[in-house]
Coordinates of C-alpha atoms and ligand atoms in Angstrom, one line a residue:
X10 CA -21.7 11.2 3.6
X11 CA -20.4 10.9 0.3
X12 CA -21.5 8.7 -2.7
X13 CA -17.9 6.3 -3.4
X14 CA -18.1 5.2 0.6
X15 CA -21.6 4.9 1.0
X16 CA -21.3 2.4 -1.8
X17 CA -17.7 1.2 -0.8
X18 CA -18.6 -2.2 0.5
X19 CA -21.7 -3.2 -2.1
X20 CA -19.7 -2.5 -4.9
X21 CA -16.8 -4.9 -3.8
X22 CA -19.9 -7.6 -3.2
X23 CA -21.1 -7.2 -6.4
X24 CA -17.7 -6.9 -7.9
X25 CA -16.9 -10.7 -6.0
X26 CA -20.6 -11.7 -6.7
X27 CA -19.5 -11.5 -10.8
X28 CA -16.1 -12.6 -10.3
X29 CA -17.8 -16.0 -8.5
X30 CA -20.7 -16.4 -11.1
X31 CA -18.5 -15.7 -13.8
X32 CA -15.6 -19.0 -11.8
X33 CA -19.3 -20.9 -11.8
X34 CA -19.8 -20.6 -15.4
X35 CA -17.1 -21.4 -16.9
X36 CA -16.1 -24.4 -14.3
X37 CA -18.9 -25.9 -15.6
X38 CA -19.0 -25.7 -19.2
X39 CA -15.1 -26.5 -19.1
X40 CA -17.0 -29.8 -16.7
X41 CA -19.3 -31.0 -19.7
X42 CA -17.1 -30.1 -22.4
X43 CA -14.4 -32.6 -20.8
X44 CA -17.4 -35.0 -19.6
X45 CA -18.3 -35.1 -23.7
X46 CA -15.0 -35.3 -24.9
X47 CA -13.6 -38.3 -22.7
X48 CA -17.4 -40.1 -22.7
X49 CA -17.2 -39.6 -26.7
X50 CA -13.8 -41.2 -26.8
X51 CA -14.4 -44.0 -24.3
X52 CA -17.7 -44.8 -26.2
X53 CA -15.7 -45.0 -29.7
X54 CA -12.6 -47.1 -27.8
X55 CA -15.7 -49.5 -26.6
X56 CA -16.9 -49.7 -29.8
X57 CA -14.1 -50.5 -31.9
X58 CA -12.8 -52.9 -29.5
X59 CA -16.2 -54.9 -29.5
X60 CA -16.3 -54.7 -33.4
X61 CA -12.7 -55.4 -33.9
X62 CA -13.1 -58.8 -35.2
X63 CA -16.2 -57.6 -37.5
X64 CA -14.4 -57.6 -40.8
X65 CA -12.6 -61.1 -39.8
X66 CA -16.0 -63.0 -39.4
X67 CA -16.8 -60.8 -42.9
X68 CA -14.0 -62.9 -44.8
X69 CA -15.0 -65.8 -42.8
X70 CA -18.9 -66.1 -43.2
X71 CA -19.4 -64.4 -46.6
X72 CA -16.5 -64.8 -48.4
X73 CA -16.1 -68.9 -47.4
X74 CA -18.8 -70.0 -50.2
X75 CA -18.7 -67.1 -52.5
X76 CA -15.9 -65.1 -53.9
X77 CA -15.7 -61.2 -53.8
X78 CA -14.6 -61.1 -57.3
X79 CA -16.3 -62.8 -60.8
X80 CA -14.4 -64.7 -63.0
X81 CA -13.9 -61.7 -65.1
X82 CA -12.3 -60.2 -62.3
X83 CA -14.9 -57.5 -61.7
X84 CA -17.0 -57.2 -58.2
X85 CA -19.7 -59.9 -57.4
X86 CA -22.2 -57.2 -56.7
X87 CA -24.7 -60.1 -55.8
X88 CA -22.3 -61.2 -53.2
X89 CA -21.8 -57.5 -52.0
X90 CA -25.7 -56.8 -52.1
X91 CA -27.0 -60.0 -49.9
X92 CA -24.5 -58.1 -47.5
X93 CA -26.2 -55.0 -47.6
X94 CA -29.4 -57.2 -46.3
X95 CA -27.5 -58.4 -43.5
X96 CA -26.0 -54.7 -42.6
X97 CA -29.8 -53.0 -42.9
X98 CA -31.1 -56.1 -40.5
X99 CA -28.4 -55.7 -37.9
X100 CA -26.0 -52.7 -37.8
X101 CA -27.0 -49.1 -40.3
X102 CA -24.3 -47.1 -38.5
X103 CA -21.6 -49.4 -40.7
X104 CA -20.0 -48.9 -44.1
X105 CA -17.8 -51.5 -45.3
X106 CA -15.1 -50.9 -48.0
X107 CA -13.4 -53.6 -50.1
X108 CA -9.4 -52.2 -50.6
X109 CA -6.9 -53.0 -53.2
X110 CA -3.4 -54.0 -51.9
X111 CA -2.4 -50.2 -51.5
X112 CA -5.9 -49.1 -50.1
X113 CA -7.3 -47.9 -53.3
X114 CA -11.5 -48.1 -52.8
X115 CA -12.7 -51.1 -55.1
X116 CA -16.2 -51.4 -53.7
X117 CA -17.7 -50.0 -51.0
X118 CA -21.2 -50.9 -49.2
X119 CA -22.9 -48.1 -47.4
X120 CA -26.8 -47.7 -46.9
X121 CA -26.9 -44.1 -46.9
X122 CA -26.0 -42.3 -49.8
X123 CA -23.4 -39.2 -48.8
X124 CA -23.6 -35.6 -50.8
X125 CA -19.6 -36.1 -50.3
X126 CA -17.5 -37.2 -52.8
X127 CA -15.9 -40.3 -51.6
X128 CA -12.3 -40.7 -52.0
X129 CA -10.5 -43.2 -53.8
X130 CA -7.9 -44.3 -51.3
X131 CA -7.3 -44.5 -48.2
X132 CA -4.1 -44.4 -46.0
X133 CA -3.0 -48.2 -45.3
X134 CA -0.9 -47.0 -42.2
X135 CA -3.4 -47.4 -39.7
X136 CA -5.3 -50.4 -40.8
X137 CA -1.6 -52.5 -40.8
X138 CA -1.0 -51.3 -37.4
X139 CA -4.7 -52.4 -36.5
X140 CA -4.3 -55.7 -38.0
X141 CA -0.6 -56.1 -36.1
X142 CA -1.8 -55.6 -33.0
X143 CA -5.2 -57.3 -33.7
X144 CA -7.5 -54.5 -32.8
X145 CA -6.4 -54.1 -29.2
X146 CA -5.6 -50.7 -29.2
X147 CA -7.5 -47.5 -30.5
X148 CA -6.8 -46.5 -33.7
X149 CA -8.2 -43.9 -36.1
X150 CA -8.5 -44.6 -39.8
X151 CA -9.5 -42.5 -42.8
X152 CA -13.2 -42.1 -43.2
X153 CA -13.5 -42.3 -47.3
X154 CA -16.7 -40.0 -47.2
X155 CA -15.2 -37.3 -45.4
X156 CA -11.6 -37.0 -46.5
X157 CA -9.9 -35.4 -43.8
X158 CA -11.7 -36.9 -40.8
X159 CA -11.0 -40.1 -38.6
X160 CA -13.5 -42.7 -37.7
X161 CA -13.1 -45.5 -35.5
X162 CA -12.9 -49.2 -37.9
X163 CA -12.6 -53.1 -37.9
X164 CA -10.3 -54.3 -40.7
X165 CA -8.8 -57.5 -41.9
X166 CA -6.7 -58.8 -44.7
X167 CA -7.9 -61.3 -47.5
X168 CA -6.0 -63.5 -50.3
X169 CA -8.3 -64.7 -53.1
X170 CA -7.5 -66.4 -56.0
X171 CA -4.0 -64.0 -55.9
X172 CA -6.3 -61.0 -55.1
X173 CA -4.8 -59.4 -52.3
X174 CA -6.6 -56.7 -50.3
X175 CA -8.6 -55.1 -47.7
X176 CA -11.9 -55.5 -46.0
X177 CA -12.6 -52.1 -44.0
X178 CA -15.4 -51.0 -42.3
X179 CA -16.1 -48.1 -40.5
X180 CA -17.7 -48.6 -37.2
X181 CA -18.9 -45.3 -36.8
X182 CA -20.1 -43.8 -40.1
X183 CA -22.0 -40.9 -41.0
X184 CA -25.5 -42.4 -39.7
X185 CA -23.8 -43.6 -36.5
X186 CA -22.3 -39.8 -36.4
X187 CA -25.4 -38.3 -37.0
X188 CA -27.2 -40.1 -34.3
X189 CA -24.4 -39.9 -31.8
X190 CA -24.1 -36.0 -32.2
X191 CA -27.8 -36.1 -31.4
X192 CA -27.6 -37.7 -28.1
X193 CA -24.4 -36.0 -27.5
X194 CA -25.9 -32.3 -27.9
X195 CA -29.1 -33.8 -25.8
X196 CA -27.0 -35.3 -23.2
X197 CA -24.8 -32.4 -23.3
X198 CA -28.2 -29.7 -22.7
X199 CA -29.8 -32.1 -19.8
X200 CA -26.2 -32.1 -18.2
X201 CA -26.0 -28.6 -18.5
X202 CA -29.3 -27.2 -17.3
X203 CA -28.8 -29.8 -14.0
X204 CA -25.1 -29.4 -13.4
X205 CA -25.2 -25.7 -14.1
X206 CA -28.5 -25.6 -11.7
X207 CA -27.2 -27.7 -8.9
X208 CA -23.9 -26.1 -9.1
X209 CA -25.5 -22.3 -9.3
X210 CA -27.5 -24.0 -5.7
X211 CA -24.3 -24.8 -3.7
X212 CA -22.1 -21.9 -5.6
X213 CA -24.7 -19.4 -4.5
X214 CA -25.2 -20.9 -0.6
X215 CA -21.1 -20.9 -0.5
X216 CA -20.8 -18.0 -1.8
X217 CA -23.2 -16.1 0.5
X218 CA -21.7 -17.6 3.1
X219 CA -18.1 -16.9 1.8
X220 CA -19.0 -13.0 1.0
X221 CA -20.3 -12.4 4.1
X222 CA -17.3 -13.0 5.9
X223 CA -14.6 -12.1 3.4
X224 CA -16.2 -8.8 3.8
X225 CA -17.1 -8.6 7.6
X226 CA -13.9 -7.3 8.2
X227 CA -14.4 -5.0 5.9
X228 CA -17.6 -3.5 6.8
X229 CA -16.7 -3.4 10.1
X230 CA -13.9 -1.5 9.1
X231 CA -16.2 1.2 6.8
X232 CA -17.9 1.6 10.2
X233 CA -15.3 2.9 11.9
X234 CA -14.0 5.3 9.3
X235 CA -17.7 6.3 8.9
X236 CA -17.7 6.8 12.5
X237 CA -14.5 8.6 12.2
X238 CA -16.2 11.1 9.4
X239 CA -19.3 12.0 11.4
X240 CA -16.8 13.4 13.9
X241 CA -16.1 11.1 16.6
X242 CA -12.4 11.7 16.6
X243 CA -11.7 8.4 19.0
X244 CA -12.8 6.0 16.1
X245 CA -10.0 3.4 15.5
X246 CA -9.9 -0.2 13.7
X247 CA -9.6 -2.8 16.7
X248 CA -6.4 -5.3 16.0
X249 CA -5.4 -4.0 13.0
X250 CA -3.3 -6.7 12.7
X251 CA -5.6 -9.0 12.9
X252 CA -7.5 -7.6 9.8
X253 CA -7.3 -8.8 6.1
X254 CA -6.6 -5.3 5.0
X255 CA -3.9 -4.6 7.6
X256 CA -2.2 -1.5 5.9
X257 CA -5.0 0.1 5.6
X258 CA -6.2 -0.6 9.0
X259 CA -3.2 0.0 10.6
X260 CA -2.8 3.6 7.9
X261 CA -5.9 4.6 8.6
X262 CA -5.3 4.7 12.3
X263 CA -2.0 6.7 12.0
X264 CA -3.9 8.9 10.0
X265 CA -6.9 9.1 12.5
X266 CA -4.2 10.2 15.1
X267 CA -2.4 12.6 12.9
X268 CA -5.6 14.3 12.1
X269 CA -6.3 14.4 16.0
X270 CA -3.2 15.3 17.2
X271 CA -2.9 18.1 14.5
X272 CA -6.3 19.0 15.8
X273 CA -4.7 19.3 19.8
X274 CA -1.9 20.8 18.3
X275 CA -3.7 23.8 16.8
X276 CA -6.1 24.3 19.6
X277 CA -2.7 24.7 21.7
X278 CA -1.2 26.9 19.1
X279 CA -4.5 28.9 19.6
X280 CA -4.7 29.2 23.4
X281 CA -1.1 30.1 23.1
X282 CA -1.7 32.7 20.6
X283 CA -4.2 33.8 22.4
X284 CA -2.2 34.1 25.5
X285 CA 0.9 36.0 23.7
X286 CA -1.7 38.4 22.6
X287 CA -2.8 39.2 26.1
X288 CA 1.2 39.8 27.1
X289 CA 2.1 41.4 24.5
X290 CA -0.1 44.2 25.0
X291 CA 0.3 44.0 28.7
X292 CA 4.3 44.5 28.1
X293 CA 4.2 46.7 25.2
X294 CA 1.9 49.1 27.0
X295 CA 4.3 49.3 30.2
X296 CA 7.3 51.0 28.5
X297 CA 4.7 53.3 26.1
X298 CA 3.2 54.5 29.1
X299 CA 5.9 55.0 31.2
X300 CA 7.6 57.2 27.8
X301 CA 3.9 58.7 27.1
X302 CA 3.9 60.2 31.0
X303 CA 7.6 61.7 30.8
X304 CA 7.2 63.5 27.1
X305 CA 4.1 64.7 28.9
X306 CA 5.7 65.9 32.3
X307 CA 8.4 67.7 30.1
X308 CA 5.9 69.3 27.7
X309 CA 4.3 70.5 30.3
X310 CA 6.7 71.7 32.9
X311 CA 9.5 72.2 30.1
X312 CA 10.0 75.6 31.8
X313 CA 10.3 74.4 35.6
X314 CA 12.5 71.4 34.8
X315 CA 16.5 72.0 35.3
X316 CA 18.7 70.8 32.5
X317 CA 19.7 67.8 34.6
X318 CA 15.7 66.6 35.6
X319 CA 15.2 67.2 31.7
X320 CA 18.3 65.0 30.5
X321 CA 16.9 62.4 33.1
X322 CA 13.5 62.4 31.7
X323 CA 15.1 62.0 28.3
X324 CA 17.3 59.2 29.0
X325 CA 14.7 57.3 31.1
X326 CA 12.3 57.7 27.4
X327 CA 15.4 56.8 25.5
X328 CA 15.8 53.7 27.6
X329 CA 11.8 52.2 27.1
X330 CA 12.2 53.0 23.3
X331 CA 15.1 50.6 23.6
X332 CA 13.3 47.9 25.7
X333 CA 10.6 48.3 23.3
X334 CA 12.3 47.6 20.2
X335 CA 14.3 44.7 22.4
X336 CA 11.3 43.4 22.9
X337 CA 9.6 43.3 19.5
X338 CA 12.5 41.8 17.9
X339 CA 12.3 39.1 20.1
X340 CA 9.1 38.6 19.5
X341 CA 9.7 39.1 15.5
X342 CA 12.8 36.9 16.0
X343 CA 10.3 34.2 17.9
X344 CA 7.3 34.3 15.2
X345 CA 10.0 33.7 12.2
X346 CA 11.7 30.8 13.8
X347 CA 8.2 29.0 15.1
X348 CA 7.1 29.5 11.1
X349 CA 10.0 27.7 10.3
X350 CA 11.0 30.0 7.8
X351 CA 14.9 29.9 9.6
X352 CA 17.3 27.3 8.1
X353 CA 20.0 26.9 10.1
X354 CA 23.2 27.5 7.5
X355 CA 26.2 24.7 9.4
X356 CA 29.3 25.6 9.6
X357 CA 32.5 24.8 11.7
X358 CA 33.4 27.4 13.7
X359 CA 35.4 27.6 17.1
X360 CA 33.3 28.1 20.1
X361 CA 36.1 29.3 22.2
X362 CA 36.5 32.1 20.5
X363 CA 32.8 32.5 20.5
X364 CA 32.9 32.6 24.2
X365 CA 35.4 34.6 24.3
X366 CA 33.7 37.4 22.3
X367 CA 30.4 36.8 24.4
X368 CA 32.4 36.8 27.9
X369 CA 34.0 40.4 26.5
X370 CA 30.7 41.2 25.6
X371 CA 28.7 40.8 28.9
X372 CA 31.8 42.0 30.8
X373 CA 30.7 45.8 31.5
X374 CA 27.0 44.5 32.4
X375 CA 28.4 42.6 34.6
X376 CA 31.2 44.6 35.9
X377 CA 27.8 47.0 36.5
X378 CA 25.8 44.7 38.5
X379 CA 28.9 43.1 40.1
X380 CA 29.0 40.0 38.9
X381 CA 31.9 37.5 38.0
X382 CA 31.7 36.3 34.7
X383 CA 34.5 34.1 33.8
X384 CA 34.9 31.2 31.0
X385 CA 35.9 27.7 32.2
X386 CA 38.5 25.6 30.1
X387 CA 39.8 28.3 27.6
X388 CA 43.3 27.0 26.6
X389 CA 41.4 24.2 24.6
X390 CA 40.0 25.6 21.2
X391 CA 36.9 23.5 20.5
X392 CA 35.6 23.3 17.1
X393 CA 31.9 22.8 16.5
X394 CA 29.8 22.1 13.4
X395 CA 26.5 24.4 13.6
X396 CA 24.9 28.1 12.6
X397 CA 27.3 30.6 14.1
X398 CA 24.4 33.1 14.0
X399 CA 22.2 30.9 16.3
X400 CA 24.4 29.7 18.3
X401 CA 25.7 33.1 19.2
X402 CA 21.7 34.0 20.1
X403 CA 21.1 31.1 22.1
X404 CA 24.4 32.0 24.3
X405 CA 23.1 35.6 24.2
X406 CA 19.9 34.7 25.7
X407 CA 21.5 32.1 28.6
X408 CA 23.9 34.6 29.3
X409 CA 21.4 37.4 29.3
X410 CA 19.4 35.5 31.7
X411 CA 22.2 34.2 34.0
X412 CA 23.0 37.7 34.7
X413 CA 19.7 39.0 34.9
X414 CA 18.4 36.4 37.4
X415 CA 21.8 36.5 39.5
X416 CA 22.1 39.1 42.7
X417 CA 25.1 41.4 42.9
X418 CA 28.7 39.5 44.1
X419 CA 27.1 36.5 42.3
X420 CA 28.9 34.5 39.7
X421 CA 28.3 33.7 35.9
X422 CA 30.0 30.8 35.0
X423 CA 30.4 29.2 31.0
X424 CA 32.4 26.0 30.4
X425 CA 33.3 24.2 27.4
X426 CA 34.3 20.2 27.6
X427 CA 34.8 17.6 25.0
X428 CA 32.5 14.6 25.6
X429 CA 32.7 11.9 22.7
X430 CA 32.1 13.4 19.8
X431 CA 30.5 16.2 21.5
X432 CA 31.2 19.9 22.8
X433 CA 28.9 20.4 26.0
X434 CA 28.8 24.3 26.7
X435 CA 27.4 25.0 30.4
X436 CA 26.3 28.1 31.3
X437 CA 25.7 28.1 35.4
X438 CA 25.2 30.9 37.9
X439 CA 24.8 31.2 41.5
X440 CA 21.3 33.1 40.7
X441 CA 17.6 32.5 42.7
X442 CA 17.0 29.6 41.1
X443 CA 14.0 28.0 39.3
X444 CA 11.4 25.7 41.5
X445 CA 11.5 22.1 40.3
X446 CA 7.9 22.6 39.9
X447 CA 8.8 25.0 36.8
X448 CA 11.4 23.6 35.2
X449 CA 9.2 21.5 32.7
X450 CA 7.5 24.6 32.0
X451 CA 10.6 27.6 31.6
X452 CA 11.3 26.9 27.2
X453 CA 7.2 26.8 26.5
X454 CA 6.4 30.6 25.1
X455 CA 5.8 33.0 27.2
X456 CA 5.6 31.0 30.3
X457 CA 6.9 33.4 33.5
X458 CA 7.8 31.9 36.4
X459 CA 7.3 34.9 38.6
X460 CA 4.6 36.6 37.3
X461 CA 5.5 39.6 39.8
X462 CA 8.9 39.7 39.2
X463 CA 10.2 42.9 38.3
X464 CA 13.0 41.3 36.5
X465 CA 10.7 39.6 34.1
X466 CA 11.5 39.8 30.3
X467 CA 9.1 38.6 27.6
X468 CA 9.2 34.8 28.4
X469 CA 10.4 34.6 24.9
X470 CA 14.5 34.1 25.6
X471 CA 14.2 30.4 26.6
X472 CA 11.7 29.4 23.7
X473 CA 14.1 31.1 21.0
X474 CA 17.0 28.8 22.7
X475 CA 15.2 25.7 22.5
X476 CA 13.9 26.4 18.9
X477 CA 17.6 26.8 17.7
X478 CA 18.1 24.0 19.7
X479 CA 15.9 22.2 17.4
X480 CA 17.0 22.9 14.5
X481 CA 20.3 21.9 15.5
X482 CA 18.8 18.2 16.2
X483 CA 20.1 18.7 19.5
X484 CA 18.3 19.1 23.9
X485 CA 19.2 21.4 26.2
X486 CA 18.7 20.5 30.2
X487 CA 18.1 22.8 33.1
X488 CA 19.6 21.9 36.6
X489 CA 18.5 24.4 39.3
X490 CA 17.8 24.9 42.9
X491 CA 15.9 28.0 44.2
X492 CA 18.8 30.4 45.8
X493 CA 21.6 27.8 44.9
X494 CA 21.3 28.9 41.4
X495 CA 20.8 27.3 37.5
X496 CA 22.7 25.6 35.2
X497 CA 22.1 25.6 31.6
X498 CA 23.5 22.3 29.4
X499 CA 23.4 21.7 25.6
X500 CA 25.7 19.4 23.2
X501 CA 27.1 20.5 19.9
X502 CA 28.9 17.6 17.4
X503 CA 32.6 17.9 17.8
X504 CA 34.0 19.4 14.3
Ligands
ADP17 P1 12.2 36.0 30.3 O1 12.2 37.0 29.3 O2 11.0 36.1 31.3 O3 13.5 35.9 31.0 P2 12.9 33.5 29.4 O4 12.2 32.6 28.4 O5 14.3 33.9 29.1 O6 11.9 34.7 29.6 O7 12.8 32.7 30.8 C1 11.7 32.1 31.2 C2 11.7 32.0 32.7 O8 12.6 31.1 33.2 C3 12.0 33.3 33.3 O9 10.9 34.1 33.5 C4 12.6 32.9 34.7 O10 11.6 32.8 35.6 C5 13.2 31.5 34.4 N1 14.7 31.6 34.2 C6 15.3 31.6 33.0 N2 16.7 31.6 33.2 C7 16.9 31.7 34.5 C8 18.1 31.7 35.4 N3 19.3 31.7 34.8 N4 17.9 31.7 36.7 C9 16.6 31.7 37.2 N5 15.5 31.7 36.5 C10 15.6 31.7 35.2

């Protein structure tokens, strides 16, 4: 067993175990970083809405008896001081800002001392819109000790002796920051550790739970093609449709039966072989020793044989060498089409005239043996679309047969007809015959009907014609009755 499957499925858990830890972890900081944000906001909105009439009752309480401003025009600092009393007594987290008429800073009351440098103005925008809408809504104004930033503030206008101007107080300043960070970042660290905790509890119990069976199907499946490895070839994924992973379950049992059919196919092949083997030297040996036993008869006796008994003896030699070589080009004819090395090269071509040539052809053998051999429907020339080379073997062959298998006054019969698009070529004969029992059997390699029969080639014939059949994309059917005789079909498209 290798090392990648053995860790197939633990890898994908631990792959989904990160992926799901990593979803936990950032779910809940993005949880308490928007829990902070919105509380933050909703606490300042509270805020300024409580204090919003703060720097009304100001003006109203402190500036009813005494004026912000001297005779001489400059600050009452007295005033402004008995203020900062009341401020340290009741509220440390406000800084309140006395504003010229175009928010320049005039005086400003704050209890701790910033490192900043405070600015001089501040923008009036905000604090008119506050005072419009009489601190209903939220607003941000400028914070004076930290240019740039925006604090929540109560403001409100005042008109004394013809000074005009501001008082503005920030509700949050930097003490009330400071503070308010503080609880924040605590808050923020208890939330964390016990949402993160509780979270990391459930996450962990669901996610067990949801890993074990997002992956059952999947182990299950690792099983099988495990099982399948160790060499039990009848391994398959059950309903593999039903599985998450369908292609693969449903490749994977393709696959399985490619590799097992492959694996029938070339034990076949083998037994086949094997078998061919065994004829083969069963057949070659016949003719050799029938040619070994007459070069011997006339070495021996080349001075009692006559002339005639010698020519005999010759020709009898002369006619095994032939059978031989007839017989291991078949065979060499067979090997090179089953090893596909033969493309068939299409053509159109007239089978009529094919026939003809064969029919001419087979004439004197059959003249010899006394057998009619005639072509049926000649006057039409049909045109076909295939190898002429093939085609002209495979008719060889039927013919060859026909005749062979066919007793003397018997008939040989080959007929062309146009069906659809087709030419079906028929070659019948009034021969012995093949038992129905057979016929499945007659185009397999070296299959012999009659063992015994004399007549008996190389049971090669019929397997070449069904291997050009093949490669022509096309069947050929057998119709035969034992003594009535056999009939030979095949189609060829029309050209
Ligand atoms: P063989 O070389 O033995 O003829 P074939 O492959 O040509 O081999 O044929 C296989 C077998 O099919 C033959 O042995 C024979 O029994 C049977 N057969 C083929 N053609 C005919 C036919 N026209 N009539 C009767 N039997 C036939």
């Amino acid at each position: 067993m290798s090392k990648t499957e053995r860790t197939l499925t633990p890898s994908l858990t631990k792959k989904l175990w990160l992926v799901f830890i990593l979803i936990i972890v950032l779910m809940g900081a993005s949880y308490i970083f928007i829990t902070g944000y919105f509380a933050n906001k909703y606490n300042q909105a509270t805020t300024q809405k409580l204090n919003a009439k703060v720097a009304n009752h100001l003006i109203e309480e402190k500036f009813q008896n005494a004026s912000p401003f001297l005779e001489d025009g400059s600050i009452n600092k007295e005033l402004f001081g008995d203020l900062m009393h009341d401020m340290m007594a009741v509220n440390r987290g406000i800084e309140v800002y006395l504003l010229g008429n175009d928010g320049e800073i005039q005086y400003s009351v704050v209890l701790s001392p910033s490192e900043n440098e405070a600015a001089e103005k501040v923008s009036l925008t905000p604090i008119q819109s506050f005072i419009a809408d009489e601190g209903e809504n939220y607003i941000l104004g400028d914070d004076p000790r930290n240019p740039g930033e925006q604090r929540i503030f109560s403001a409100a206008p005042f008109d004394i002796n013809g000074k005009k101007g501001f008082i503005y107080i920030i509700l949050a300043g930097e003490e009330f920051q400071m503070i308010s960070q503080n609880m924040l970042a605590q808050y923020f660290v208890k939330l964390g550790i016990g949402a993160t905790l509780l979270t990391m509890f459930f996450a962990a119990l669901l996610g067990i739970l949801s890993i074990w069976f997002l992956t059952k199907n999947l182990r299950l499946m690792t099983k099988t093609v495990r099982k399948f490895q160790e060499g039990d070839l009848t391994a398959r994924i059950e309903n593999p449709e039903k599985s998450d992973i369908e292609v693969f379950a449903k490749s994977f049992n393709e696959m399985a039966d490619t590799i097992t059919g492959n694996i029938d196919k070339m034990q076949s092949v083998d037994t086949l072989r094997r078998e061919l083997i065994a004829n083969v030297s069963h057949d070659l040996r016949t003719p050799l020793a029938i040619m070994k036993g007459y070069i011997e008869t006339l070495q021996i006796k080349k001075d009692t044989l006559t002339e005639a008994e010698k020519q005999e003896y010759l020709q009898i030699t002369n006619d095994n060498v032939d059978k031989l070589s007839g017989q291991i080009n078949q065979l060499f004819e067979y090997s090179k089409l089953e090893a596909e090395q033969v493309t068939p090269v299409k053509e159109p071509f007239s089978i009529t005239e094919l026939s003809h040539d064969l029919i001419a052809k087979f004439k004197v053998i059959a003249d010899k043996k006394e057998i009619t051999l005639e072509l049926n429907n000649p006057e039409e020339n049909c045109m076909v679309y295939a190898d002429v080379s093939l085609v002209e073997r495979a008719l060889q062959n039927l013919i060859e047969n026909a005749l062979k298998y066919t007793a003397p006054k018997g008939k040989v019969t080959m007929s062309l007809n146009k069906k659809n698009k087709n030419i079906e070529i028929c070659i019948a004969d009034t021969g012995t015959g093949i038992p129905l029992s057979e016929q499945p059997y007659i185009f397999d390699r070296y299959k012999q009907v009659n063992k015994n029969s004399k007549k008996q080639g190389y049971g090669l014939g019929l397997a070449i014609v069904k291997k050009i059949m093949d490669l022509h994309e096309t069947t050929i059917t057998v119709l035969s009755k034992p003594k009535e005789g056999s009939s030979f079909i095949f189609n060829l498209p029309a050209y």
